Amino acid sequence: MAELKERTFIAIKPDGVQRGIIGEIIKRFEMKGFKLVGMKMLQPALLHVVEIKRPMLVECVASSVILCVFQVWEGKGVVKTGRVMLGETNPAESKPGTIRGDFCIDVSKNIIHGSDSVDSANKEISLWFKDDELASYTSCAFSWLY
């Protein structure tokens, strides 16, 4: 049962927000069967970004409009499957059907970040979400998925 509660951190970077594809990204994760348990749109503080030295967040701050959408998704194998759904970091190496393969051209504007392991997901989630900001519920689709 614990594997069904695996969580990952997904961040839509400013280029993804500005291009208006937030809904498309959410749609893909929902259609796959994952459960959205947390989401917020933020303008990350520069000091916080520099302290944690995450390239994705530095990119957010370097953007002309510092606006990111942070999400927490839950489900069986969500970290590994989420990474496959995102595609390669370099969009030129991403297959059609992946988020980067369908929406990106250049590695400097690859629109999205996803955790690469359960440990990094837990760390990234704790940076942006308090425990009481994450929902705990059973989707009515649960029995159709598992």
GROMACS .gro file of N, CA and C in nm:
model
  438
    1MET      N    1   0.082  -0.120   0.000
    1MET     CA    2   0.000   0.000   0.000
    1MET      C    3   0.086   0.126   0.000
    2ALA      N    4   0.205   0.120   0.062
    2ALA     CA    5   0.292   0.238   0.068
    2ALA      C    6   0.332   0.285  -0.071
    3GLU      N    7   0.353   0.191  -0.166
    3GLU     CA    8   0.395   0.231  -0.300
    3GLU      C    9   0.287   0.311  -0.372
    4LEU      N   10   0.162   0.296  -0.328
    4LEU     CA   11   0.052   0.373  -0.388
    4LEU      C   12   0.054   0.517  -0.340
    5LYS      N   13   0.126   0.544  -0.231
    5LYS     CA   14   0.133   0.678  -0.172
    5LYS      C   15   0.262   0.752  -0.211
    6GLU      N   16   0.340   0.695  -0.304
    6GLU     CA   17   0.462   0.762  -0.348
    6GLU      C   18   0.427   0.900  -0.401
    7ARG      N   19   0.512   0.997  -0.371
    7ARG     CA   20   0.488   1.134  -0.414
    7ARG      C   21   0.606   1.188  -0.494
    8THR      N   22   0.574   1.276  -0.586
    8THR     CA   23   0.679   1.347  -0.661
    8THR      C   24   0.648   1.495  -0.664
    9PHE      N   25   0.753   1.573  -0.687
    9PHE     CA   26   0.743   1.718  -0.698
    9PHE      C   27   0.758   1.755  -0.845
   10ILE      N   28   0.664   1.831  -0.896
   10ILE     CA   29   0.667   1.880  -1.033
   10ILE      C   30   0.658   2.033  -1.029
   11ALA      N   31   0.747   2.098  -1.100
   11ALA     CA   32   0.745   2.244  -1.107
   11ALA      C   33   0.733   2.288  -1.253
   12ILE      N   34   0.631   2.365  -1.281
   12ILE     CA   35   0.619   2.425  -1.414
   12ILE      C   36   0.693   2.558  -1.406
   13LYS      N   37   0.794   2.569  -1.488
   13LYS     CA   38   0.882   2.686  -1.487
   13LYS      C   39   0.814   2.805  -1.554
   14PRO      N   40   0.871   2.924  -1.539
   14PRO     CA   41   0.807   3.044  -1.595
   14PRO      C   42   0.775   3.035  -1.743
   15ASP      N   43   0.859   2.969  -1.822
   15ASP     CA   44   0.828   2.960  -1.965
   15ASP      C   45   0.705   2.875  -1.988
   16GLY      N   46   0.683   2.773  -1.907
   16GLY     CA   47   0.561   2.693  -1.917
   16GLY      C   48   0.438   2.769  -1.871
   17VAL      N   49   0.454   2.846  -1.764
   17VAL     CA   50   0.343   2.927  -1.713
   17VAL      C   51   0.304   3.032  -1.818
   18GLN      N   52   0.404   3.103  -1.871
   18GLN     CA   53   0.376   3.210  -1.968
   18GLN      C   54   0.315   3.157  -2.097
   19ARG      N   55   0.347   3.034  -2.134
   19ARG     CA   56   0.292   2.978  -2.257
   19ARG      C   57   0.152   2.921  -2.240
   20GLY      N   58   0.103   2.919  -2.116
   20GLY     CA   59  -0.034   2.877  -2.092
   20GLY      C   60  -0.057   2.728  -2.106
   21ILE      N   61   0.039   2.647  -2.062
   21ILE     CA   62   0.023   2.502  -2.075
   21ILE      C   63   0.013   2.432  -1.939
   22ILE      N   64  -0.020   2.506  -1.836
   22ILE     CA   65  -0.038   2.448  -1.703
   22ILE      C   66  -0.146   2.340  -1.708
   23GLY      N   67  -0.259   2.372  -1.766
   23GLY     CA   68  -0.371   2.279  -1.774
   23GLY      C   69  -0.337   2.152  -1.850
   24GLU      N   70  -0.260   2.165  -1.958
   24GLU     CA   71  -0.220   2.049  -2.037
   24GLU      C   72  -0.131   1.955  -1.955
   25ILE      N   73  -0.042   2.013  -1.877
   25ILE     CA   74   0.046   1.930  -1.794
   25ILE      C   75  -0.034   1.859  -1.686
   26ILE      N   76  -0.125   1.931  -1.620
   26ILE     CA   77  -0.211   1.869  -1.519
   26ILE      C   78  -0.294   1.758  -1.584
   27LYS      N   79  -0.348   1.786  -1.699
   27LYS     CA   80  -0.431   1.688  -1.771
   27LYS      C   81  -0.354   1.558  -1.794
   28ARG      N   82  -0.230   1.568  -1.837
   28ARG     CA   83  -0.151   1.448  -1.866
   28ARG      C   84  -0.129   1.363  -1.741
   29PHE      N   85  -0.100   1.428  -1.628
   29PHE     CA   86  -0.080   1.352  -1.504
   29PHE      C   87  -0.211   1.291  -1.456
   30GLU      N   88  -0.320   1.366  -1.468
   30GLU     CA   89  -0.450   1.311  -1.429
   30GLU      C   90  -0.492   1.195  -1.518
   31MET      N   91  -0.473   1.210  -1.648
   31MET     CA   92  -0.512   1.103  -1.740
   31MET      C   93  -0.430   0.976  -1.718
   32LYS      N   94  -0.307   0.992  -1.672
   32LYS     CA   95  -0.224   0.876  -1.641
   32LYS      C   96  -0.278   0.802  -1.519
   33GLY      N   97  -0.349   0.874  -1.433
   33GLY     CA   98  -0.407   0.812  -1.314
   33GLY      C   99  -0.347   0.861  -1.184
   34PHE      N  100  -0.258   0.960  -1.191
   34PHE     CA  101  -0.200   1.014  -1.068
   34PHE      C  102  -0.293   1.114  -1.003
   35LYS      N  103  -0.273   1.131  -0.873
   35LYS     CA  104  -0.360   1.216  -0.793
   35LYS      C  105  -0.286   1.343  -0.751
   36LEU      N  106  -0.345   1.457  -0.781
   36LEU     CA  107  -0.288   1.586  -0.740
   36LEU      C  108  -0.322   1.608  -0.593
   37VAL      N  109  -0.218   1.622  -0.509
   37VAL     CA  110  -0.243   1.641  -0.366
   37VAL      C  111  -0.194   1.776  -0.315
   38GLY      N  112  -0.130   1.855  -0.402
   38GLY     CA  113  -0.087   1.989  -0.364
   38GLY      C  114  -0.049   2.070  -0.486
   39MET      N  115  -0.085   2.198  -0.482
   39MET     CA  116  -0.048   2.286  -0.593
   39MET      C  117  -0.050   2.430  -0.544
   40LYS      N  118   0.049   2.507  -0.590
   40LYS     CA  119   0.052   2.650  -0.562
   40LYS      C  120   0.131   2.722  -0.670
   41MET      N  121   0.089   2.844  -0.695
   41MET     CA  122   0.159   2.931  -0.789
   41MET      C  123   0.233   3.034  -0.705
   42LEU      N  124   0.365   3.042  -0.727
   42LEU     CA  125   0.447   3.129  -0.644
   42LEU      C  126   0.548   3.206  -0.725
   43GLN      N  127   0.593   3.314  -0.667
   43GLN     CA  128   0.709   3.387  -0.714
   43GLN      C  129   0.820   3.357  -0.614
   44PRO      N  130   0.906   3.259  -0.643
   44PRO     CA  131   1.009   3.220  -0.545
   44PRO      C  132   1.100   3.336  -0.508
   45ALA      N  133   1.137   3.342  -0.381
   45ALA     CA  134   1.225   3.447  -0.331
   45ALA      C  135   1.369   3.416  -0.373
   46LEU      N  136   1.439   3.516  -0.420
   46LEU     CA  137   1.577   3.499  -0.466
   46LEU      C  138   1.665   3.442  -0.356
   47LEU      N  139   1.654   3.491  -0.235
   47LEU     CA  140   1.738   3.443  -0.125
   47LEU      C  141   1.718   3.294  -0.104
   48HIS      N  142   1.595   3.249  -0.105
   48HIS     CA  143   1.567   3.107  -0.086
   48HIS      C  144   1.627   3.025  -0.199
   49VAL      N  145   1.617   3.074  -0.319
   49VAL     CA  146   1.670   3.003  -0.435
   49VAL      C  147   1.821   2.990  -0.426
   50VAL      N  148   1.889   3.098  -0.391
   50VAL     CA  149   2.035   3.095  -0.381
   50VAL      C  150   2.079   3.001  -0.270
   51GLU      N  151   2.006   2.999  -0.159
   51GLU     CA  152   2.042   2.912  -0.047
   51GLU      C  153   2.038   2.765  -0.085
   52ILE      N  154   1.937   2.724  -0.160
   52ILE     CA  155   1.925   2.582  -0.191
   52ILE      C  156   1.995   2.545  -0.321
   53LYS      N  157   2.033   2.643  -0.401
   53LYS     CA  158   2.113   2.623  -0.521
   53LYS      C  159   2.054   2.518  -0.615
   54ARG      N  160   1.929   2.529  -0.644
   54ARG     CA  161   1.863   2.438  -0.740
   54ARG      C  162   1.860   2.509  -0.876
   55PRO      N  163   1.920   2.450  -0.979
   55PRO     CA  164   1.922   2.516  -1.110
   55PRO      C  165   1.783   2.554  -1.161
   56MET      N  166   1.685   2.467  -1.137
   56MET     CA  167   1.550   2.496  -1.183
   56MET      C  168   1.498   2.624  -1.120
   57LEU      N  169   1.527   2.644  -0.992
   57LEU     CA  170   1.477   2.762  -0.923
   57LEU      C  171   1.555   2.887  -0.962
   58VAL      N  172   1.684   2.872  -0.986
   58VAL     CA  173   1.763   2.986  -1.033
   58VAL      C  174   1.708   3.031  -1.168
   59GLU      N  175   1.668   2.936  -1.252
   59GLU     CA  176   1.608   2.970  -1.381
   59GLU      C  177   1.479   3.049  -1.361
   60CYS      N  178   1.399   3.008  -1.262
   60CYS     CA  179   1.275   3.081  -1.233
   60CYS      C  180   1.305   3.225  -1.199
   61VAL      N  181   1.407   3.247  -1.116
   61VAL     CA  182   1.440   3.382  -1.073
   61VAL      C  183   1.499   3.464  -1.187
   62ALA      N  184   1.576   3.398  -1.276
   62ALA     CA  185   1.638   3.469  -1.387
   62ALA      C  186   1.537   3.511  -1.492
   63SER      N  187   1.420   3.452  -1.490
   63SER     CA  188   1.317   3.483  -1.588
   63SER      C  189   1.264   3.624  -1.565
   64SER      N  190   1.213   3.684  -1.671
   64SER     CA  191   1.158   3.819  -1.658
   64SER      C  192   1.034   3.821  -1.569
   65VAL      N  193   0.957   3.715  -1.573
   65VAL     CA  194   0.841   3.702  -1.485
   65VAL      C  195   0.865   3.581  -1.398
   66ILE      N  196   0.886   3.604  -1.270
   66ILE     CA  197   0.922   3.498  -1.179
   66ILE      C  198   0.795   3.434  -1.125
   67LEU      N  199   0.741   3.341  -1.200
   67LEU     CA  200   0.618   3.276  -1.160
   67LEU      C  201   0.627   3.129  -1.195
   68CYS      N  202   0.617   3.044  -1.093
   68CYS     CA  203   0.624   2.900  -1.112
   68CYS      C  204   0.500   2.836  -1.051
   69VAL      N  205   0.463   2.720  -1.103
   69VAL     CA  206   0.354   2.642  -1.046
   69VAL      C  207   0.414   2.514  -0.989
   70PHE      N  208   0.403   2.498  -0.858
   70PHE     CA  209   0.458   2.382  -0.789
   70PHE      C  210   0.345   2.285  -0.759
   71GLN      N  211   0.371   2.157  -0.786
   71GLN     CA  212   0.269   2.054  -0.768
   71GLN      C  213   0.327   1.933  -0.696
   72VAL      N  214   0.240   1.864  -0.624
   72VAL     CA  215   0.275   1.735  -0.564
   72VAL      C  216   0.174   1.634  -0.618
   73TRP      N  217   0.227   1.529  -0.680
   73TRP     CA  218   0.146   1.422  -0.737
   73TRP      C  219   0.172   1.294  -0.660
   74GLU      N  220   0.070   1.211  -0.650
   74GLU     CA  221   0.079   1.088  -0.573
   74GLU      C  222   0.031   0.969  -0.656
   75GLY      N  223   0.096   0.855  -0.638
   75GLY     CA  224   0.053   0.733  -0.704
   75GLY      C  225   0.166   0.633  -0.717
   76LYS      N  226   0.133   0.516  -0.758
   76LYS     CA  227   0.229   0.407  -0.772
   76LYS      C  228   0.332   0.441  -0.881
   77GLY      N  229   0.460   0.444  -0.841
   77GLY     CA  230   0.567   0.471  -0.937
   77GLY      C  231   0.567   0.610  -0.996
   78VAL      N  232   0.509   0.706  -0.926
   78VAL     CA  233   0.491   0.841  -0.982
   78VAL      C  234   0.623   0.911  -1.012
   79VAL      N  235   0.728   0.884  -0.935
   79VAL     CA  236   0.856   0.951  -0.961
   79VAL      C  237   0.913   0.906  -1.096
   80LYS      N  238   0.928   0.776  -1.111
   80LYS     CA  239   0.987   0.722  -1.235
   80LYS      C  240   0.897   0.750  -1.355
   81THR      N  241   0.769   0.724  -1.342
   81THR     CA  242   0.677   0.746  -1.453
   81THR      C  243   0.669   0.895  -1.487
   82GLY      N  244   0.669   0.980  -1.385
   82GLY     CA  245   0.666   1.124  -1.410
   82GLY      C  246   0.786   1.170  -1.491
   83ARG      N  247   0.903   1.117  -1.460
   83ARG     CA  248   1.023   1.153  -1.535
   83ARG      C  249   1.011   1.110  -1.681
   84VAL      N  250   0.955   0.993  -1.704
   84VAL     CA  251   0.935   0.946  -1.842
   84VAL      C  252   0.837   1.039  -1.914
   85MET      N  253   0.731   1.079  -1.844
   85MET     CA  254   0.631   1.169  -1.904
   85MET      C  255   0.692   1.304  -1.941
   86LEU      N  256   0.788   1.352  -1.860
   86LEU     CA  257   0.851   1.482  -1.889
   86LEU      C  258   0.937   1.475  -2.014
   87GLY      N  259   1.008   1.366  -2.035
   87GLY     CA  260   1.102   1.355  -2.146
   87GLY      C  261   1.241   1.395  -2.101
   88GLU      N  262   1.333   1.389  -2.194
   88GLU     CA  263   1.472   1.423  -2.165
   88GLU      C  264   1.486   1.572  -2.133
   89THR      N  265   1.588   1.605  -2.052
   89THR     CA  266   1.613   1.745  -2.018
   89THR      C  267   1.633   1.828  -2.144
   90ASN      N  268   1.705   1.773  -2.240
   90ASN     CA  269   1.723   1.840  -2.368
   90ASN      C  270   1.606   1.802  -2.458
   91PRO      N  271   1.519   1.897  -2.490
   91PRO     CA  272   1.401   1.866  -2.570
   91PRO      C  273   1.432   1.801  -2.706
   92ALA      N  274   1.549   1.829  -2.763
   92ALA     CA  275   1.587   1.769  -2.891
   92ALA      C  276   1.602   1.618  -2.878
   93GLU      N  277   1.623   1.569  -2.756
   93GLU     CA  278   1.637   1.425  -2.732
   93GLU      C  279   1.508   1.363  -2.677
   94SER      N  280   1.406   1.443  -2.660
   94SER     CA  281   1.279   1.396  -2.606
   94SER      C  282   1.190   1.341  -2.716
   95LYS      N  283   1.123   1.232  -2.686
   95LYS     CA  284   1.035   1.169  -2.783
   95LYS      C  285   0.902   1.242  -2.791
   96PRO      N  286   0.840   1.239  -2.910
   96PRO     CA  287   0.704   1.292  -2.921
   96PRO      C  288   0.613   1.217  -2.823
   97GLY      N  289   0.519   1.287  -2.766
   97GLY     CA  290   0.431   1.227  -2.666
   97GLY      C  291   0.473   1.262  -2.525
   98THR      N  292   0.600   1.302  -2.506
   98THR     CA  293   0.642   1.351  -2.375
   98THR      C  294   0.614   1.500  -2.369
   99ILE      N  295   0.613   1.554  -2.249
   99ILE     CA  296   0.584   1.697  -2.233
   99ILE      C  297   0.688   1.782  -2.306
  100ARG      N  298   0.815   1.752  -2.282
  100ARG     CA  299   0.920   1.831  -2.349
  100ARG      C  300   0.925   1.800  -2.499
  101GLY      N  301   0.898   1.677  -2.536
  101GLY     CA  302   0.898   1.640  -2.678
  101GLY      C  303   0.788   1.711  -2.755
  102ASP      N  304   0.677   1.738  -2.689
  102ASP     CA  305   0.564   1.803  -2.755
  102ASP      C  306   0.567   1.956  -2.747
  103PHE      N  307   0.630   2.011  -2.644
  103PHE     CA  308   0.617   2.155  -2.621
  103PHE      C  309   0.747   2.234  -2.618
  104CYS      N  310   0.862   2.169  -2.627
  104CYS     CA  311   0.988   2.242  -2.610
  104CYS      C  312   1.078   2.230  -2.733
  105ILE      N  313   1.161   2.332  -2.750
  105ILE     CA  314   1.258   2.334  -2.859
  105ILE      C  315   1.400   2.342  -2.804
  106ASP      N  316   1.420   2.425  -2.703
  106ASP     CA  317   1.555   2.454  -2.653
  106ASP      C  318   1.570   2.413  -2.507
  107VAL      N  319   1.688   2.361  -2.472
  107VAL     CA  320   1.713   2.314  -2.336
  107VAL      C  321   1.701   2.426  -2.233
  108SER      N  322   1.727   2.550  -2.274
  108SER     CA  323   1.717   2.661  -2.179
  108SER      C  324   1.573   2.698  -2.148
  109LYS      N  325   1.480   2.647  -2.225
  109LYS     CA  326   1.337   2.670  -2.203
  109LYS      C  327   1.265   2.535  -2.208
  110ASN      N  328   1.295   2.450  -2.110
  110ASN     CA  329   1.237   2.315  -2.113
  110ASN      C  330   1.116   2.300  -2.022
  111ILE      N  331   1.055   2.407  -1.983
  111ILE     CA  332   0.926   2.430  -1.919
  111ILE      C  333   0.893   2.359  -1.789
  112ILE      N  334   0.966   2.253  -1.752
  112ILE     CA  335   0.920   2.173  -1.638
  112ILE      C  336   1.036   2.106  -1.566
  113HIS      N  337   1.018   2.086  -1.438
  113HIS     CA  338   1.114   2.012  -1.355
  113HIS      C  339   1.038   1.902  -1.283
  114GLY      N  340   1.101   1.787  -1.269
  114GLY     CA  341   1.043   1.678  -1.192
  114GLY      C  342   1.149   1.611  -1.107
  115SER      N  343   1.112   1.568  -0.989
  115SER     CA  344   1.205   1.500  -0.900
  115SER      C  345   1.262   1.376  -0.967
  116ASP      N  346   1.389   1.346  -0.936
  116ASP     CA  347   1.454   1.231  -0.999
  116ASP      C  348   1.462   1.108  -0.908
  117SER      N  349   1.416   1.120  -0.785
  117SER     CA  350   1.413   1.007  -0.693
  117SER      C  351   1.312   1.036  -0.582
  118VAL      N  352   1.275   0.934  -0.510
  118VAL     CA  353   1.181   0.953  -0.398
  118VAL      C  354   1.243   1.044  -0.293
  119ASP      N  355   1.373   1.025  -0.265
  119ASP     CA  356   1.440   1.111  -0.166
  119ASP      C  357   1.440   1.257  -0.209
  120SER      N  358   1.477   1.283  -0.335
  120SER     CA  359   1.477   1.424  -0.379
  120SER      C  360   1.336   1.480  -0.383
  121ALA      N  361   1.238   1.396  -0.417
  121ALA     CA  362   1.098   1.442  -0.415
  121ALA      C  363   1.059   1.487  -0.275
  122ASN      N  364   1.091   1.406  -0.176
  122ASN     CA  365   1.057   1.441  -0.038
  122ASN      C  366   1.123   1.572   0.005
  123LYS      N  367   1.248   1.591  -0.034
  123LYS     CA  368   1.320   1.715  -0.001
  123LYS      C  369   1.257   1.835  -0.071
  124GLU      N  370   1.229   1.819  -0.200
  124GLU     CA  371   1.172   1.930  -0.277
  124GLU      C  372   1.031   1.964  -0.230
  125ILE      N  373   0.953   1.864  -0.199
  125ILE     CA  374   0.818   1.888  -0.147
  125ILE      C  375   0.825   1.967  -0.017
  126SER      N  376   0.917   1.928   0.071
  126SER     CA  377   0.926   1.996   0.202
  126SER      C  378   0.976   2.140   0.189
  127LEU      N  379   1.045   2.172   0.080
  127LEU     CA  380   1.089   2.310   0.059
  127LEU      C  381   0.973   2.404   0.029
  128TRP      N  382   0.870   2.353  -0.036
  128TRP     CA  383   0.763   2.439  -0.086
  128TRP      C  384   0.627   2.415  -0.022
  129PHE      N  385   0.609   2.301   0.045
  129PHE     CA  386   0.479   2.269   0.104
  129PHE      C  387   0.493   2.229   0.250
  130LYS      N  388   0.401   2.278   0.332
  130LYS     CA  389   0.387   2.230   0.469
  130LYS      C  390   0.298   2.106   0.465
  131ASP      N  391   0.311   2.020   0.564
  131ASP     CA  392   0.231   1.898   0.566
  131ASP      C  393   0.081   1.926   0.553
  132ASP      N  394   0.034   2.032   0.621
  132ASP     CA  395  -0.109   2.062   0.618
  132ASP      C  396  -0.156   2.125   0.486
  133GLU      N  397  -0.063   2.148   0.393
  133GLU     CA  398  -0.100   2.199   0.261
  133GLU      C  399  -0.119   2.087   0.158
  134LEU      N  400  -0.096   1.965   0.201
  134LEU     CA  401  -0.111   1.850   0.112
  134LEU      C  402  -0.237   1.774   0.147
  135ALA      N  403  -0.317   1.748   0.046
  135ALA     CA  404  -0.446   1.680   0.067
  135ALA      C  405  -0.425   1.530   0.085
  136SER      N  406  -0.515   1.472   0.162
  136SER     CA  407  -0.517   1.327   0.179
  136SER      C  408  -0.660   1.281   0.152
  137TYR      N  409  -0.678   1.210   0.042
  137TYR     CA  410  -0.812   1.165   0.006
  137TYR      C  411  -0.800   1.043  -0.085
  138THR      N  412  -0.907   0.971  -0.098
  138THR     CA  413  -0.912   0.857  -0.190
  138THR      C  414  -0.998   0.897  -0.308
  139SER      N  415  -0.938   0.891  -0.425
  139SER     CA  416  -1.010   0.925  -0.547
  139SER      C  417  -1.114   0.818  -0.577
  140CYS      N  418  -1.226   0.859  -0.633
  140CYS     CA  419  -1.329   0.762  -0.670
  140CYS      C  420  -1.280   0.670  -0.782
  141ALA      N  421  -1.173   0.709  -0.852
  141ALA     CA  422  -1.116   0.626  -0.959
  141ALA      C  423  -1.016   0.523  -0.905
  142PHE      N  424  -0.988   0.527  -0.776
  142PHE     CA  425  -0.885   0.440  -0.717
  142PHE      C  426  -0.907   0.293  -0.752
  143SER      N  427  -1.027   0.243  -0.736
  143SER     CA  428  -1.051   0.101  -0.762
  143SER      C  429  -1.042   0.068  -0.911
  144TRP      N  430  -1.051   0.168  -0.996
  144TRP     CA  431  -1.038   0.144  -1.141
  144TRP      C  432  -0.892   0.149  -1.184
  145LEU      N  433  -0.808   0.205  -1.101
  145LEU     CA  434  -0.666   0.216  -1.133
  145LEU      C  435  -0.582   0.105  -1.073
  146TYR      N  436  -0.620   0.060  -0.951
  146TYR     CA  437  -0.538  -0.038  -0.880
  146TYR      C  438  -0.619  -0.163  -0.849
   0.00000   0.00000   0.00000
